[in-house]
Tab-separated table of C-alpha atoms and ligand atoms in Angstrom:
chain	number	residue	atom	x	y	z
A	11	UNK	CA	-17.916	19.917	-0.944
A	12	UNK	CA	-17.310	16.321	0.151
A	13	UNK	CA	-15.060	14.368	-2.197
A	14	UNK	CA	-14.041	10.723	-2.088
A	15	UNK	CA	-10.456	9.903	-2.953
A	16	UNK	CA	-10.171	6.226	-3.923
A	17	UNK	CA	-7.175	4.109	-4.805
A	18	UNK	CA	-8.096	0.640	-6.019
A	19	UNK	CA	-5.348	-1.664	-7.262
A	20	UNK	CA	-4.742	-5.175	-8.484
A	21	UNK	CA	-2.025	-7.327	-9.970
A	22	UNK	CA	-3.594	-8.678	-13.144
A	23	UNK	CA	-0.386	-9.870	-14.786
A	24	UNK	CA	3.342	-9.152	-14.665
A	25	UNK	CA	5.851	-8.275	-17.404
A	26	UNK	CA	8.072	-10.332	-17.208
A	27	UNK	CA	7.404	-12.446	-14.118
A	28	UNK	CA	6.434	-10.061	-11.311
A	29	UNK	CA	8.560	-7.107	-12.506
A	30	UNK	CA	6.089	-4.502	-13.786
A	31	UNK	CA	2.768	-3.709	-15.466
A	32	UNK	CA	2.683	-3.860	-19.275
A	33	UNK	CA	1.729	-0.449	-20.771
A	34	UNK	CA	-1.174	-2.019	-22.708
A	35	UNK	CA	-2.893	-2.739	-19.375
A	36	UNK	CA	-2.537	0.890	-18.316
A	37	UNK	CA	-4.041	1.930	-21.660
A	38	UNK	CA	-7.100	-0.233	-20.993
A	39	UNK	CA	-7.490	1.291	-17.538
A	40	UNK	CA	-7.189	4.808	-18.960
A	41	UNK	CA	-9.855	4.089	-21.571
A	42	UNK	CA	-12.262	2.698	-18.965
A	43	UNK	CA	-11.738	5.541	-16.490
A	44	UNK	CA	-12.008	8.333	-19.036
A	45	UNK	CA	-15.333	6.807	-20.077
A	46	UNK	CA	-16.451	6.877	-16.443
A	47	UNK	CA	-15.355	10.513	-16.143
A	48	UNK	CA	-17.394	11.422	-19.231
A	49	UNK	CA	-20.434	9.669	-17.823
A	50	UNK	CA	-19.894	11.572	-14.519
A	51	UNK	CA	-19.181	8.545	-12.300
A	52	UNK	CA	-15.738	10.010	-11.656
A	53	UNK	CA	-14.662	13.605	-11.148
A	54	UNK	CA	-11.097	12.780	-12.131
A	55	UNK	CA	-8.552	9.961	-12.194
A	56	UNK	CA	-4.957	8.945	-12.745
A	57	UNK	CA	-3.734	5.536	-13.887
A	58	UNK	CA	-0.274	4.325	-12.893
A	59	UNK	CA	1.643	1.283	-11.681
A	60	UNK	CA	4.015	0.276	-8.950
A	61	UNK	CA	5.925	-2.836	-10.007
A	62	UNK	CA	3.368	-5.368	-11.246
A	63	UNK	CA	0.398	-3.630	-9.623
A	64	UNK	CA	-2.075	-1.645	-11.723
A	65	UNK	CA	-3.175	1.411	-9.740
A	66	UNK	CA	-6.421	3.339	-10.263
A	67	UNK	CA	-6.464	6.689	-8.470
A	68	UNK	CA	-9.968	8.211	-8.633
A	69	UNK	CA	-11.978	11.119	-7.253
A	70	UNK	CA	-15.783	11.186	-7.092
A	71	UNK	CA	-18.740	12.134	-4.900
A	72	UNK	CA	-20.172	8.647	-4.350
A	73	UNK	CA	-18.592	8.033	-0.928
A	74	UNK	CA	-16.457	5.066	0.153
A	75	UNK	CA	-17.562	1.562	-0.882
A	76	UNK	CA	-19.584	2.945	-3.792
A	77	UNK	CA	-20.980	0.099	-5.891
A	78	UNK	CA	-20.586	2.132	-9.082
A	79	UNK	CA	-16.925	2.950	-8.474
A	80	UNK	CA	-16.030	-0.550	-7.277
A	81	UNK	CA	-17.772	-2.097	-10.263
A	82	UNK	CA	-15.884	0.240	-12.565
A	83	UNK	CA	-12.581	-0.858	-10.984
A	84	UNK	CA	-13.590	-4.526	-11.104
A	85	UNK	CA	-14.569	-4.368	-14.777
A	86	UNK	CA	-11.347	-2.519	-15.548
A	87	UNK	CA	-9.317	-5.290	-13.895
A	88	UNK	CA	-11.312	-7.951	-15.772
A	89	UNK	CA	-10.666	-6.285	-19.126
A	90	UNK	CA	-6.984	-5.800	-18.264
A	91	UNK	CA	-6.798	-9.490	-17.258
A	92	UNK	CA	-8.129	-10.474	-20.664
A	93	UNK	CA	-5.426	-8.378	-22.300
A	94	UNK	CA	-2.821	-9.904	-19.973
A	95	UNK	CA	-3.967	-13.364	-21.101
A	96	UNK	CA	-3.758	-12.335	-24.784
A	97	UNK	CA	-0.214	-11.069	-24.237
A	98	UNK	CA	0.704	-14.159	-22.198
A	99	UNK	CA	1.740	-12.039	-19.218
A	100	UNK	CA	2.806	-13.789	-16.047
A	101	UNK	CA	0.135	-14.608	-13.465
A	102	UNK	CA	-2.678	-13.073	-15.572
A	103	UNK	CA	-5.600	-12.321	-13.256
A	104	UNK	CA	-3.422	-12.936	-10.144
A	105	UNK	CA	-5.562	-10.777	-7.828
A	106	UNK	CA	-8.929	-11.644	-9.389
A	107	UNK	CA	-9.971	-14.155	-6.756
A	108	UNK	CA	-13.700	-14.254	-7.328
A	109	UNK	CA	-15.935	-14.787	-10.370
A	110	UNK	CA	-18.920	-12.653	-9.575
A	111	UNK	CA	-19.002	-9.010	-8.518
A	112	UNK	CA	-21.369	-8.511	-5.614
A	113	UNK	CA	-21.310	-4.781	-4.982
A	114	UNK	CA	-17.828	-4.272	-3.547
A	115	UNK	CA	-14.281	-5.344	-4.505
A	116	UNK	CA	-13.242	-5.779	-0.869
A	117	UNK	CA	-12.538	-9.444	-0.212
A	118	UNK	CA	-12.282	-10.201	-3.940
A	119	UNK	CA	-8.533	-9.680	-4.400
A	120	UNK	CA	-7.941	-5.992	-5.233
A	121	UNK	CA	-6.582	-3.597	-2.580
A	122	UNK	CA	-8.625	-0.545	-1.592
A	123	UNK	CA	-7.792	2.726	0.203
A	124	UNK	CA	-10.610	5.281	0.185
A	125	UNK	CA	-11.515	8.329	2.231
A	126	UNK	CA	-14.296	10.897	1.997
A	127	UNK	CA	-13.630	14.400	3.271
A	128	UNK	CA	-14.635	18.020	2.983
A	129	UNK	CA	-12.260	19.533	0.477
A	130	UNK	CA	-10.238	22.429	1.863
A	131	UNK	CA	-9.431	25.619	-0.062
A	132	UNK	CA	-6.170	23.976	-1.100
A	133	UNK	CA	-6.067	20.215	-0.723
A	134	UNK	CA	-2.716	18.407	-1.175
A	135	UNK	CA	-3.174	14.613	-1.367
A	136	UNK	CA	-0.412	12.051	-1.805
A	137	UNK	CA	-1.016	8.564	-3.194
A	138	UNK	CA	1.545	6.025	-1.951
A	139	UNK	CA	1.859	2.691	-3.725
A	140	UNK	CA	4.032	-0.245	-2.664
A	141	UNK	CA	5.077	-3.445	-4.416
A	142	UNK	CA	6.516	-6.693	-2.965
A	143	UNK	CA	5.338	-6.110	0.579
A	144	UNK	CA	2.288	-6.142	2.869
A	145	UNK	CA	-0.067	-3.568	4.491
A	146	UNK	CA	1.952	-3.496	7.749
A	147	UNK	CA	4.801	-1.897	5.766
A	148	UNK	CA	2.907	1.393	6.164
A	149	UNK	CA	2.866	1.209	9.990
A	150	UNK	CA	6.353	2.632	10.453
A	151	UNK	CA	6.120	5.641	8.088
A	152	UNK	CA	2.509	6.494	9.040
A	153	UNK	CA	3.436	6.397	12.714
A	154	UNK	CA	6.444	8.637	12.085
A	155	UNK	CA	4.430	11.116	10.012
A	156	UNK	CA	1.565	11.564	12.482
A	157	UNK	CA	3.165	10.824	15.869
A	158	UNK	CA	6.954	11.227	15.854
A	159	UNK	CA	8.215	14.740	16.603
A	160	UNK	CA	11.667	13.762	15.330
A	161	UNK	CA	10.013	13.258	11.929
A	162	UNK	CA	7.276	15.891	11.983
A	163	UNK	CA	8.417	19.259	13.278
A	164	UNK	CA	4.834	20.547	13.250
A	165	UNK	CA	3.890	18.253	16.153
A	166	UNK	CA	6.099	20.506	18.287
A	167	UNK	CA	5.867	23.923	16.674
A	168	UNK	CA	2.465	24.123	14.931
A	169	UNK	CA	-0.469	24.701	17.324
A	170	UNK	CA	-2.877	23.223	14.730
A	171	UNK	CA	-1.330	19.734	15.056
A	172	UNK	CA	0.323	20.016	18.482
A	173	UNK	CA	-2.528	18.025	20.092
A	174	UNK	CA	-1.742	14.953	17.976
A	175	UNK	CA	-3.908	12.452	16.084
A	176	UNK	CA	-6.121	9.390	16.477
A	177	UNK	CA	-4.942	6.074	14.975
A	178	UNK	CA	-7.483	3.434	13.934
A	179	UNK	CA	-5.615	0.101	14.233
A	180	UNK	CA	-7.022	-3.110	12.772
A	181	UNK	CA	-6.263	-6.584	14.055
A	182	UNK	CA	-6.339	-8.338	10.688
A	183	UNK	CA	-6.430	-11.827	12.200
A	184	UNK	CA	-9.274	-11.288	14.697
A	185	UNK	CA	-11.052	-8.681	12.508
A	186	UNK	CA	-11.313	-6.122	15.324
A	187	UNK	CA	-10.192	-2.529	15.570
A	188	UNK	CA	-9.151	-0.072	18.268
A	189	UNK	CA	-8.681	3.708	18.207
A	190	UNK	CA	-5.644	5.084	20.035
A	191	UNK	CA	-4.689	8.698	20.636
A	192	UNK	CA	-1.202	10.132	20.342
A	193	UNK	CA	0.824	11.393	22.089
A	194	UNK	CA	-0.972	10.099	25.222
A	195	UNK	CA	-1.342	6.467	24.096
A	196	UNK	CA	1.802	6.309	22.014
A	197	UNK	CA	3.316	3.342	23.867
A	198	UNK	CA	0.095	1.316	23.526
A	199	UNK	CA	-0.002	2.156	19.837
A	200	UNK	CA	3.605	1.043	19.335
A	201	UNK	CA	2.976	-2.154	21.318
A	202	UNK	CA	0.450	-3.097	18.639
A	203	UNK	CA	1.786	-1.725	15.361
A	204	UNK	CA	5.323	-3.012	15.939
A	205	UNK	CA	3.713	-6.411	15.221
A	206	UNK	CA	3.110	-5.329	11.660
A	207	UNK	CA	1.942	-8.633	10.189
A	208	UNK	CA	-1.062	-8.598	12.537
A	209	UNK	CA	-1.873	-5.022	13.604
A	210	UNK	CA	-2.110	-2.483	10.808
A	211	UNK	CA	-2.967	1.190	10.795
A	212	UNK	CA	-6.136	1.593	8.718
A	213	UNK	CA	-6.918	5.290	9.244
A	214	UNK	CA	-5.527	8.352	10.962
A	215	UNK	CA	-8.017	11.019	12.102
A	216	UNK	CA	-7.624	14.583	13.373
A	217	UNK	CA	-8.538	14.967	17.061
A	218	UNK	CA	-11.761	16.652	18.234
A	219	UNK	CA	-9.684	19.722	19.129
A	220	UNK	CA	-8.537	20.075	15.481
A	221	UNK	CA	-10.022	22.678	13.145
A	222	UNK	CA	-10.598	19.797	10.699
A	223	UNK	CA	-13.602	17.437	11.094
A	224	UNK	CA	-12.507	14.638	13.443
A	225	UNK	CA	-14.550	12.006	11.574
A	226	UNK	CA	-12.855	12.635	8.211
A	227	UNK	CA	-9.643	10.673	7.725
A	228	UNK	CA	-6.301	12.350	7.131
A	229	UNK	CA	-4.826	9.046	5.927
A	230	UNK	CA	-6.133	5.639	4.840
A	231	UNK	CA	-4.255	2.431	4.073
A	232	UNK	CA	-5.373	-0.719	2.223
A	233	UNK	CA	-5.401	-3.756	4.520
A	234	UNK	CA	-6.530	-6.641	2.295
A	235	UNK	CA	-4.727	-9.918	2.987
A	236	UNK	CA	-4.794	-12.113	-0.092
A	237	UNK	CA	-3.993	-15.390	1.637
A	238	UNK	CA	-7.067	-14.912	3.859
A	239	UNK	CA	-9.193	-14.662	0.720
A	240	UNK	CA	-7.480	-17.302	-1.395
A	241	UNK	CA	-6.420	-19.662	1.433
A	242	UNK	CA	-3.007	-20.033	-0.191
A	243	UNK	CA	-0.092	-17.941	-1.423
A	244	UNK	CA	-1.058	-15.957	-4.514
A	245	UNK	CA	1.378	-13.042	-4.253
A	246	UNK	CA	1.795	-10.384	-1.576
A	247	UNK	CA	-0.800	-7.813	-0.661
A	248	UNK	CA	1.162	-4.889	-2.080
A	249	UNK	CA	-0.619	-2.063	-0.241
A	250	UNK	CA	-1.569	1.515	-1.130
A	251	UNK	CA	-2.331	4.562	0.990
A	252	UNK	CA	-3.680	8.083	0.589
A	253	UNK	CA	-2.381	10.840	2.863
A	254	UNK	CA	-3.646	14.429	3.014
A	255	UNK	CA	-1.194	17.171	3.966
A	256	UNK	CA	-0.762	20.784	5.200
A	257	UNK	CA	-3.075	23.238	7.060
A	258	UNK	CA	-3.829	21.267	10.219
A	259	UNK	CA	-2.018	18.136	8.994
A	260	UNK	CA	1.690	17.322	8.538
A	261	UNK	CA	3.349	19.222	5.655
A	262	UNK	CA	4.107	17.419	2.379
A	263	UNK	CA	7.803	17.260	3.306
A	264	UNK	CA	6.957	15.835	6.739
A	265	UNK	CA	4.844	13.165	5.057
A	266	UNK	CA	7.682	12.247	2.673
A	267	UNK	CA	10.227	12.272	5.508
A	268	UNK	CA	8.492	9.163	6.866
A	269	UNK	CA	10.000	7.229	3.926
A	270	UNK	CA	13.585	8.411	4.348
A	271	UNK	CA	14.901	5.357	6.171
A	272	UNK	CA	14.518	2.224	3.976
A	273	UNK	CA	12.981	0.303	6.899
A	274	UNK	CA	12.721	-3.493	6.785
A	275	UNK	CA	9.453	-4.920	5.481
A	276	UNK	CA	8.319	-8.418	4.618
A	277	UNK	CA	7.579	-9.556	1.061
A	278	UNK	CA	10.224	-9.455	-1.660
A	279	UNK	CA	11.052	-12.785	-3.381
A	280	UNK	CA	8.066	-15.188	-3.249
A	281	UNK	CA	6.548	-13.012	-0.513
A	282	UNK	CA	8.912	-14.779	1.885
A	283	UNK	CA	11.736	-12.399	2.742
A	284	UNK	CA	12.525	-9.324	4.782
A	285	UNK	CA	14.153	-6.453	2.960
A	286	UNK	CA	14.402	-2.650	2.832
A	287	UNK	CA	11.572	-0.520	1.451
A	288	UNK	CA	13.157	1.634	-1.271
A	289	UNK	CA	11.398	4.886	-2.300
A	290	UNK	CA	11.569	5.283	-6.101
A	291	UNK	CA	10.137	7.250	-9.021
A	292	UNK	CA	7.376	5.676	-11.127
A	293	UNK	CA	10.017	5.182	-13.824
A	294	UNK	CA	12.075	3.107	-11.369
A	295	UNK	CA	9.089	1.225	-9.957
A	296	UNK	CA	10.079	-2.123	-11.419
A	297	UNK	CA	11.051	-4.964	-9.120
A	298	UNK	CA	14.177	-6.623	-10.484
A	299	UNK	CA	16.841	-7.792	-8.024
A	300	UNK	CA	15.492	-10.894	-6.235
A	301	UNK	CA	12.099	-9.571	-7.423
A	302	UNK	CA	12.709	-6.373	-5.493
A	303	UNK	CA	13.825	-4.880	-3.288
A	304	UNK	CA	10.335	-3.815	-2.122
A	305	UNK	CA	9.439	-0.399	-3.481
A	306	UNK	CA	7.241	2.577	-2.729
A	307	UNK	CA	6.209	5.387	-5.077
A	308	UNK	CA	4.507	8.676	-4.172
A	309	UNK	CA	2.376	10.831	-6.457
A	310	UNK	CA	1.430	14.268	-5.138
A	311	UNK	CA	-1.724	16.040	-6.325
A	312	UNK	CA	-3.467	19.303	-5.542
A	313	UNK	CA	-7.186	18.619	-5.581
A	314	UNK	CA	-9.756	21.326	-6.374
A	315	UNK	CA	-13.495	20.628	-6.673
A	316	UNK	CA	-12.506	16.990	-7.017
A	317	UNK	CA	-10.234	17.747	-9.986
A	318	UNK	CA	-6.648	16.568	-9.750
A	319	UNK	CA	-3.617	18.446	-11.021
A	320	UNK	CA	-1.021	16.448	-12.924
A	321	UNK	CA	0.862	14.463	-10.267
A	322	UNK	CA	4.367	15.286	-9.085
A	323	UNK	CA	6.485	12.137	-8.883
A	324	UNK	CA	7.718	12.923	-5.379
A	325	UNK	CA	10.522	10.376	-4.948
A	326	UNK	CA	11.981	11.377	-8.331
A	327	UNK	CA	14.495	13.574	-6.572
A	328	UNK	CA	18.179	13.397	-5.578
A	329	UNK	CA	17.089	14.055	-1.976
A	330	UNK	CA	16.064	10.372	-1.939
A	331	UNK	CA	19.281	9.076	-3.550
A	332	UNK	CA	20.846	8.512	-0.159
A	333	UNK	CA	18.034	6.268	1.121
A	334	UNK	CA	18.110	4.398	-2.195
A	335	UNK	CA	21.854	3.814	-1.772
A	336	UNK	CA	21.306	2.744	1.823
A	337	UNK	CA	18.512	0.381	0.688
A	338	UNK	CA	20.934	-1.199	-1.761
A	339	UNK	CA	23.521	-1.693	0.984
A	340	UNK	CA	20.842	-3.329	3.148
A	341	UNK	CA	19.833	-5.462	0.145
A	342	UNK	CA	23.403	-6.660	-0.210
A	343	UNK	CA	23.671	-7.422	3.513
A	344	UNK	CA	20.335	-9.247	3.722
A	345	UNK	CA	20.910	-11.300	0.552
A	346	UNK	CA	24.107	-12.807	1.973
A	347	UNK	CA	21.894	-14.653	4.512
A	348	UNK	CA	20.340	-16.667	1.664
A	349	UNK	CA	17.718	-19.044	3.115
A	350	UNK	CA	18.441	-18.087	6.739
A	351	UNK	CA	16.098	-16.086	8.956
A	352	UNK	CA	15.697	-13.186	9.482
A	353	UNK	CA	16.177	-12.657	5.725
A	354	UNK	CA	13.684	-15.460	5.168
A	355	UNK	CA	10.479	-14.822	7.128
A	356	UNK	CA	9.854	-16.754	10.376
A	357	UNK	CA	7.927	-20.046	10.104
A	358	UNK	CA	4.609	-18.538	11.228
A	359	UNK	CA	4.679	-16.091	8.319
A	360	UNK	CA	5.739	-18.837	5.879
A	361	UNK	CA	2.521	-20.745	6.537
A	362	UNK	CA	0.883	-19.391	3.409
A	363	UNK	CA	3.824	-19.861	1.068
A	364	UNK	CA	4.939	-22.984	-0.769
A	365	UNK	CA	7.294	-23.981	2.098
A	366	UNK	CA	4.741	-26.176	3.975
A	367	UNK	CA	4.594	-28.441	0.875
A	368	UNK	CA	8.340	-29.022	1.179
A	369	UNK	CA	8.023	-29.609	4.933
A	370	UNK	CA	5.236	-32.118	4.364
A	371	UNK	CA	7.465	-34.195	2.145
A	372	UNK	CA	10.173	-34.245	4.818
A	373	UNK	CA	7.646	-34.970	7.559
A	374	UNK	CA	7.535	-38.714	6.842
A	375	UNK	CA	11.254	-39.022	7.446
A	376	UNK	CA	11.212	-37.616	10.988
A	377	UNK	CA	11.512	-40.193	13.782
A	378	UNK	CA	11.173	-39.628	17.535
A	379	UNK	CA	14.401	-38.658	19.281
A	380	UNK	CA	15.345	-41.468	21.711
B	26	13P	P1	6.282	-20.205	-10.397
B	26	13P	O1	6.277	-21.453	-9.576
B	26	13P	O2	5.157	-20.140	-11.360
B	26	13P	O3	7.600	-19.909	-11.003
B	26	13P	O4	5.957	-18.992	-9.377
B	26	13P	C1	6.888	-18.593	-8.463
B	26	13P	C2	6.536	-17.214	-8.101
B	26	13P	O5	6.683	-16.297	-8.867
B	26	13P	C3	5.989	-17.023	-6.767
B	26	13P	O6	5.130	-15.950	-6.755
B	27	13P	P1	3.667	-9.885	-6.339
B	27	13P	O1	2.935	-10.021	-5.025
B	27	13P	O2	4.120	-8.497	-6.589
B	27	13P	O3	2.880	-10.473	-7.455
B	27	13P	O4	5.015	-10.722	-6.208
B	27	13P	C1	4.937	-12.077	-5.994
B	27	13P	C2	6.226	-12.774	-5.863
B	27	13P	O5	6.204	-13.924	-5.499
B	27	13P	C3	7.486	-12.093	-6.152
B	27	13P	O6	8.580	-12.970	-6.057
B	28	MG	MG1	2.670	-10.467	-9.382
B	29	MG	MG1	2.891	-6.819	-6.859
């Protein structure tokens, strides 16, 4: 049976500031999605948050870009926005950038990661959710999971993944994409995805030689860029991803290993700073110090006939204490730089923040150097 796994998310108000989602908003989402499950639009769902982002994890048989499912998510975010306004939450309706729903939430503010695939006998799926960063933050871990033999032992020792994978990379400025195979095109892939603010991994596919269908994604990442929609800074794009695991794909532990480093990502305070990506439990997914540091959560499900088990909160484990400690040391080190690059993002990336307004004011005072 083909099932669609959809994660659709939006920041519709923070509590307080940009720290986390108020539980009343999650209650509204739960009520909406359980209604949709009863009326058979959804097979199953799970509502959660990462920082100030409300996350709808859904399974159904309507395929990607389904009008019904997108409309459900859109209406859920609208109702949650109303509640956020009633409660006086910060930035109520932050990611609701359009008035009228026209069949799809893409380009309207929310982030979307969806994939349709033939469910295997046992189907482990992990939902990753990040706050205070951008879609390119997934490049490093997704590359490690599917292409780095120092991360994923199976690339060397498991014949079912030894041939490697196909990466679908999107140029989010030029709106083009290119598919690159690993290991043979690994250097070309890295040449692109190292520039993470422009080239982002959208999908990873099994190769034709795999026992899995090569046109059904093994991983999908949201790539919406809010400033391109809004034309100004309205918060970061706080991405999500879904990754399938085991039996012809990296094992769950190989997938999680990709997040064991606390790599530097852009976002954090005012979407304007580089900092470490800290893997945390849902309980700890609240962005506090300097509105961060940027965080990632992971919920692991077994899916069966589209039904989801209760999730396992995968970073809620002492095995990730060390990377959390390391992320805090990096936080301390980066913060000492204050307004200096590379803690603050380079000028090109600051274009869609409030900095140009400050620069404009100073502009009049510049005179030509004699
Ligand atoms: P305010 O100017 O409303 O404080 O917003 C700053 C901020 O939180 C940037 O996202
Ligand atoms: P969010 O993108 O999570 O709303 O954060 C915005 C921000 O400016 C934090 O300082
Ligand atoms: Mg916010
Ligand atoms: Mg956020």
